[in-house]
Amino acid sequence: MVRLPGRPVSRPPRSPGQPRAPHSPPRQARGKGGKGVSRPGVLRSAVTGRSVAGQVFLLQVVIVLLLVVSAVVAQVLQVRHDSDREATNRSLAVAETFANSPGMVAALRSADPSAVLQPRAEAAREATGVDFLVVMNTEGIRYTHPKPDRIGKKFVGTLAPAVAGGTVTEHINGTIGPLVQVVVPVKDRAGTVVGLVSAGITTAHVGGAAHQQLPLLLAAAAAALALATAGTALVSRRLLRQTHGLGPYEMTRMYEHHDAVLHAVREGVLIVGGDGRLLLANDEAHRLLNLPADAERRHVLELGLDDETAGLLTSGRVATDEVHLVKDRLLAVNQRPTDLRGGPPGSVTTLRDSTELRALSGRAEVTRERLNMLYDAGVGIGTSLDVTRTAEELAELAVPRFADFATVDLFDAVLNGEEPRPGTALRRTACVGVRKDSPLMPAGERIRFVATSPQARALTTGQSVVGARLRDEPGWRAQHLERADQVLAYGIHSLITVPLRAGSLVLGVANFWRAEKPQPFDSEELALAEELVARAAVSIDNARRYTREHSMAVTLQRSLLPRTLPEQGALELAYRYLPAQSGVGGDWFDVLPLSGARVALVVGDVVGHGLHAAATMGRLRTAVHNFSSLDLPPDELLGLLDELVGRLDQDETPVTGGAVVTGATCLYAIYDPVSRRCTVARAGHPPPALVHPDGAVEFAEVPAGPPLGLGGLPFETAELELTEGSRLVLYTDGLVEDRERDIDEGLDLLRDALLRTPGASPEDTCRTVLDRLPARPSDDVALIVARTRVLGGDRVAQWEVPSDPAAVSEVRASVTRRLADWGLEELAFTTELILSELVTNAIRYGRDPIGVRLLRDRALVCEVSDSSTTSPHLRYAASTDEGGRGLFLVAQLAERWGTRYTPHGKVIWAEQPLPRDPGAREMR
């Protein structure tokens, strides 16, 4: 009979005089009544170690003893570590608290710091439990000490890092034993270090309580050792009872007899434990299941069995004559759990070869495989909205499960998102095979099928074509005689061509080729091919439609973004725009030259993707262009833009089917190269980054206004004074934020990228920053890097004008002399006319003070300022009017003119083109 491991074997009673079986346990190992062994027997067996139970007992006692010793040693080390860390933390907390206490700076600067600080230091030391609390100057001369005779002497320790503003922590052996001392700086409001504070405590004072727990730990360890030894004795007693006191040699001989019987039967036997591991498999089971030699003690799922058989073995359920196809055999499987009567968890499985049912099971397996393939097609084809990738998924699914080679040919118009045009050439979009060296036309080639080919017939009729034997298909060979001979010589002998139809459109053809299997394609396989292609055609058409809409949106977005940046001399600019991985968004940017050689930079982002986001972006960009022509401050411009967004889609609501603006952000900055000031305001947008000429990077502190469209809240501005050569970095949130990281982490990465570009040009800065982004980001990215220039004093001239008409002639003379110095004598006459009209109007209608300023940039700019807020208007004067023709004359002489308002009044300006390039295009 077969005996399961770990369970006693029932034997018939032995007659008098019959010899004992070789594998029977010795009688002296049994207890009273033959039911067990006595406790003295357990102890003797454990001490001697002759039995298996005794060896286990000794081993477990040694292991428990080692664990107890390890726990005691670990506790001692932990006590020492905790004492050191507590001493450091307490000293640092006391020193920092006392250094930052009220009146500390004043006391250090008083005439007698020791008189003020010594009582306070001693009180703090006694209250906190530290061993010393010393206050000293930056040279280390003590003002306080627990021992007054040491006041005025130099402190022993490292002070340089603390004098520099840092914190010093030292572990030393002092006169009072091993201790930890901390030195921290005392800073005034300006951040200057005016003194030092040191606190220290011995580790013995901190860890004393922990050392007192060591005897308790040792007592607990001794108790644990005693309990573990007693428990081990009980376990060994049970093991001794189960093995009947047998020694290793006797147990080995007994199991050898059992194995001989187990492996002699012609039925596979498997024993699987409750954890799914194979405990035992006889020789027949190894043969039927083709198990590896080291199968025992491995998990059933690691034995290379098919999923169905492995699932049955790990389930432990009851099975009766279940038929399983394993490799080329049909096996009848019976399975029963082993824990029905209190046995160990697991199951016993028997296997019987039933290969005569193979033919019937084979057909069922083919049907199941085809159903699985159709299911995989439903979930595996069309995972992306990419026409080429969808075609590749169809070919990859078919090979090798259905065909040895698969090719997909689509019209070029389909690849571009357009509707197919019959009669045009196709392009091989996908080519997948079991081997890479096939003579089939590779992917990417253009094909024009002849009328007799199976592909052309499928495209024309919309019906599938089967070329069961390609050698006998003259129409297929006529496509390319030389390549056809190569295909036949390669071993490809059968073909199915199925048109890719989506409604009334034929998008292309799918071809399935057979080479490895000698049988040609049959009608059942044709039906399967048509079902696969029908599912793929829907996905390809969806990808085509998406490609068309995406191309339209990208075209619209590109047309709305600036193609080139306008000429200006205040900033050296570089920019980048990266579209999102899927769809187009509403990120945008612009550079707007303003009056007075100033330049406005704007970056914005419309929430969402698609045509509506791109169109909204275009409307906002147009609005900013219009508002900037009014020369408004950034906060006022954002206020107008916020009001516009609030009204933008008031007639488009979800009820009427229109898409509404779900949010927009914007940052608007104006840089003046004369004053080097940059005025910035933002509406829900990330702050700009500023790279100083020395390479330092900071994010400008610009008040964060609400996103556009909320309404009701004002915006605030921040003024930055920029050193010449500074780089201002404006960007959208796609650069610093995505699904895998938050904006704080993105800002840190941007800072690190900018720190790696000290002194770099804006173009190099853009390249370095974008190198850290993925090839196709998940959101649109707009980036502008602007390096500042300065309009030097030799290109700026300004005068104060008294409110007297007689002063006009003096101003004209001064301007004429300055134009001569600049080599612009050709503009002297027109400039005098313009200046005369503007200054006369300011004197007559404006208010003091009145100023005149000339700027020589890419154009000659003449500005007249006064404190009045009344703006002049251009009009036609009647023939009887005495005035009213001045601004008309200015408009005719100047290329551009206008008015901008300032906090103190207004400025009327006029620009004239330079007659030649006098070398003023690049600011110094």
XYZ file of C-alpha atoms in Angstrom, residues 569-876:
308
model
C 16.251 96.064 -29.254
C 15.372 95.734 -25.575
C 15.619 91.928 -25.308
C 17.518 89.066 -26.904
C 14.836 86.393 -27.314
C 14.481 82.659 -27.916
C 11.324 80.584 -27.684
C 10.024 77.042 -27.994
C 6.559 75.570 -28.405
C 5.932 71.809 -27.969
C 2.452 70.400 -28.688
C 0.931 67.850 -26.328
C 1.191 64.094 -26.870
C -2.501 63.825 -27.710
C -4.586 66.688 -29.003
C -3.717 70.356 -29.152
C -4.021 72.772 -26.286
C -4.419 76.460 -25.637
C -0.872 77.473 -24.652
C 0.318 80.687 -26.322
C 2.927 83.421 -26.099
C 3.680 86.770 -27.676
C 6.261 89.565 -27.848
C 4.793 93.070 -28.272
C 6.960 96.150 -28.890
C 5.625 99.183 -27.005
C 6.369 102.867 -27.085
C 9.544 104.225 -25.529
C 11.670 101.190 -26.647
C 9.772 99.052 -24.144
C 8.746 95.429 -24.852
C 5.841 93.410 -23.457
C 6.128 89.628 -22.953
C 2.986 87.573 -22.510
C 2.459 83.849 -21.860
C -0.965 82.252 -21.409
C -2.716 78.898 -21.169
C -6.336 77.986 -21.916
C -7.488 74.911 -19.995
C -8.450 71.975 -22.173
C -7.515 70.545 -25.552
C -8.958 70.522 -29.023
C -10.330 72.991 -31.521
C -12.210 75.047 -28.960
C -9.123 75.549 -26.791
C -7.078 76.589 -29.846
C -9.787 79.001 -31.031
C -10.136 80.532 -27.567
C -6.372 80.951 -27.422
C -6.506 82.897 -30.692
C -9.232 85.181 -29.386
C -7.294 85.919 -26.195
C -4.087 86.596 -28.133
C -5.934 89.041 -30.387
C -7.421 90.747 -27.347
C -3.981 91.148 -25.760
C -2.705 92.711 -29.001
C -5.539 95.219 -28.911
C -5.224 95.998 -25.217
C -1.439 96.407 -25.472
C -1.924 99.143 -28.081
C -3.504 101.183 -25.280
C -0.175 101.028 -23.378
C -1.901 99.870 -20.194
C -0.070 98.681 -17.060
C -0.013 94.878 -16.665
C -2.603 94.797 -13.870
C -5.102 96.912 -15.837
C -4.581 94.816 -18.975
C -5.239 91.586 -17.051
C -8.369 93.175 -15.576
C -9.725 93.882 -19.084
C -8.745 90.398 -20.203
C -10.493 88.888 -17.180
C -13.675 90.766 -18.042
C -13.409 89.607 -21.664
C -13.063 85.935 -20.674
C -16.082 86.289 -18.416
C -18.168 87.461 -21.393
C -16.461 85.329 -24.033
C -18.840 82.386 -24.005
C -21.921 83.890 -22.427
C -23.985 82.732 -25.423
C -22.381 79.259 -25.508
C -23.652 77.099 -22.688
C -23.836 73.314 -22.270
C -27.595 73.565 -22.846
C -27.072 74.882 -26.379
C -24.247 72.461 -27.038
C -21.479 75.074 -27.099
C -18.184 74.581 -25.306
C -17.408 77.064 -22.552
C -14.044 78.300 -21.353
C -13.212 76.277 -18.254
C -10.293 78.491 -17.271
C -7.327 80.461 -18.555
C -4.112 81.782 -17.051
C -1.850 84.600 -18.211
C 1.385 86.371 -17.279
C 2.090 89.858 -18.672
C 5.448 91.632 -18.263
C 6.712 94.999 -19.562
C 10.466 95.634 -19.694
C 11.898 99.170 -19.986
C 15.520 99.155 -21.229
C 16.089 102.717 -20.035
C 15.207 102.215 -16.363
C 15.971 98.440 -16.414
C 12.657 97.888 -14.640
C 10.316 95.028 -15.467
C 6.692 95.288 -14.331
C 4.967 91.882 -14.020
C 1.432 90.726 -13.190
C -0.002 87.236 -13.411
C -3.441 85.637 -13.364
C -3.178 82.118 -11.999
C 0.046 81.510 -13.935
C 3.343 80.060 -12.616
C 5.854 82.745 -11.552
C 8.681 83.733 -13.924
C 12.214 82.510 -13.321
C 15.054 85.025 -13.194
C 18.645 83.995 -13.988
C 21.121 86.632 -12.801
C 24.331 87.312 -14.756
C 26.320 85.421 -12.098
C 24.205 82.290 -12.694
C 22.017 82.516 -9.583
C 18.404 81.455 -10.148
C 15.300 82.675 -8.347
C 11.581 82.686 -8.964
C 10.282 86.244 -8.887
C 7.810 87.013 -6.117
C 4.874 88.186 -8.215
C 1.463 88.310 -6.492
C -0.634 85.384 -7.740
C -3.913 86.726 -9.068
C -6.925 84.490 -9.761
C -7.268 82.774 -13.171
C -8.987 84.744 -15.907
C -12.761 84.611 -15.990
C -13.501 84.538 -12.262
C -14.075 88.295 -12.095
C -14.441 90.614 -9.129
C -10.841 90.430 -7.857
C -8.095 92.968 -8.724
C -4.634 92.051 -9.948
C -1.374 93.243 -8.448
C 1.966 94.039 -10.059
C 5.560 93.534 -9.023
C 8.481 95.665 -10.179
C 11.801 93.949 -10.795
C 15.020 95.842 -11.391
C 17.059 93.695 -13.766
C 20.796 93.845 -14.212
C 21.939 93.984 -17.823
C 22.418 90.439 -19.101
C 19.795 88.914 -16.813
C 17.608 86.190 -18.320
C 13.857 86.254 -17.740
C 12.238 82.806 -18.263
C 8.481 82.665 -18.917
C 6.719 79.306 -19.371
C 3.404 77.467 -19.128
C 2.537 74.793 -16.577
C 3.204 71.976 -19.057
C 6.920 72.564 -18.455
C 6.803 72.037 -14.685
C 3.732 69.893 -14.013
C 2.333 66.576 -15.283
C 0.541 63.485 -14.000
C 3.697 62.026 -12.444
C 4.906 65.040 -10.442
C 3.470 68.126 -8.817
C 4.411 71.708 -9.617
C 6.857 72.096 -6.685
C 8.969 69.214 -7.961
C 8.769 70.623 -11.485
C 9.970 74.050 -10.310
C 12.945 72.402 -8.592
C 13.832 70.571 -11.814
C 13.550 73.821 -13.777
C 15.827 75.582 -11.265
C 18.421 72.797 -11.616
C 18.287 73.045 -15.415
C 18.782 76.824 -15.323
C 21.681 76.505 -12.874
C 23.478 74.401 -15.495
C 23.387 77.315 -17.999
C 25.430 80.154 -16.454
C 26.142 82.788 -19.101
C 24.352 80.799 -21.819
C 22.451 82.452 -24.640
C 18.636 82.329 -24.658
C 18.782 79.740 -27.459
C 21.096 77.466 -25.445
C 18.929 77.977 -22.356
C 15.812 76.826 -24.240
C 17.655 73.748 -25.482
C 18.955 72.814 -22.027
C 15.572 73.262 -20.329
C 13.677 71.196 -22.910
C 16.231 68.365 -22.906
C 14.804 67.258 -19.558
C 11.288 66.865 -21.014
C 9.943 63.706 -22.708
C 9.884 63.696 -26.519
C 6.115 64.258 -26.499
C 4.903 65.862 -23.253
C 1.433 65.194 -21.877
C 0.556 68.904 -22.029
C 1.499 71.793 -24.295
C 4.712 73.616 -23.407
C 5.413 77.266 -24.258
C 8.784 78.717 -23.242
C 10.325 82.185 -23.733
C 13.833 83.126 -22.596
C 14.671 86.857 -22.780
C 18.101 88.307 -22.001
C 17.910 91.987 -21.056
C 19.738 94.804 -22.770
C 20.092 98.400 -21.585
C 19.606 101.602 -23.536
C 22.684 103.486 -22.338
C 22.867 107.123 -21.348
C 24.569 108.022 -24.646
C 21.357 107.031 -26.448
C 18.966 108.898 -24.133
C 18.548 112.659 -23.789
C 15.984 114.490 -21.643
C 15.190 118.055 -20.625
C 12.894 119.835 -18.196
C 10.752 122.483 -19.975
C 9.364 125.532 -18.136
C 5.709 126.383 -18.698
C 6.600 129.277 -20.962
C 6.097 129.411 -24.756
C 9.437 131.136 -25.081
C 11.177 127.989 -23.814
C 10.170 126.060 -26.941
C 12.959 127.569 -29.024
C 15.575 126.591 -26.414
C 14.336 122.990 -26.401
C 14.436 122.890 -30.204
C 18.035 124.105 -30.174
C 19.048 121.493 -27.576
C 17.397 118.722 -29.575
C 19.097 119.852 -32.781
C 22.501 119.749 -31.108
C 21.864 116.263 -29.723
C 20.733 114.975 -33.140
C 23.951 116.360 -34.620
C 25.932 114.468 -31.960
C 24.071 111.274 -32.962
C 24.647 111.864 -36.654
C 20.938 112.314 -37.337
C 20.996 115.789 -38.894
C 18.583 114.561 -41.588
C 15.851 114.214 -38.938
C 16.444 117.588 -37.319
C 13.788 119.504 -39.279
C 10.938 117.003 -38.797
C 11.908 116.450 -35.173
C 11.769 120.212 -34.511
C 8.280 120.382 -36.006
C 7.029 117.435 -34.019
C 8.634 118.685 -30.824
C 7.282 122.212 -31.287
C 3.709 120.989 -31.660
C 3.884 118.552 -28.747
C 5.615 120.945 -26.332
C 3.303 123.832 -27.282
C 0.237 121.629 -26.619
C 1.712 120.549 -23.259
C 2.337 124.161 -22.236
C -1.082 125.321 -23.392
C -3.293 122.423 -22.233
C -1.159 120.413 -19.794
C 0.222 120.975 -16.327
C 3.700 121.211 -14.854
C 6.154 119.597 -14.776
C 6.775 119.212 -18.522
C 9.613 117.049 -19.827
C 11.127 116.104 -23.180
C 12.991 112.867 -23.855
C 14.747 111.566 -26.994
C 15.566 107.873 -27.437
C 17.833 106.552 -30.185
C 16.937 102.896 -30.649
C 15.801 101.147 -33.837
C 13.849 104.355 -34.395
C 14.122 107.895 -33.103
C 11.532 108.345 -30.334
C 10.449 111.806 -29.213
C 8.435 111.943 -25.948
C 6.757 114.906 -24.227
C 5.351 114.340 -20.721
C 3.209 116.438 -18.389
C 1.068 115.845 -15.302
C -2.279 116.225 -17.060
C -4.405 113.168 -17.866
C -6.218 114.799 -20.777
C -5.359 113.031 -24.013
C -5.266 114.956 -27.346
C -7.286 113.653 -30.288
C -6.599 113.867 -33.985
C -9.239 115.860 -35.914
C -9.777 117.835 -39.124
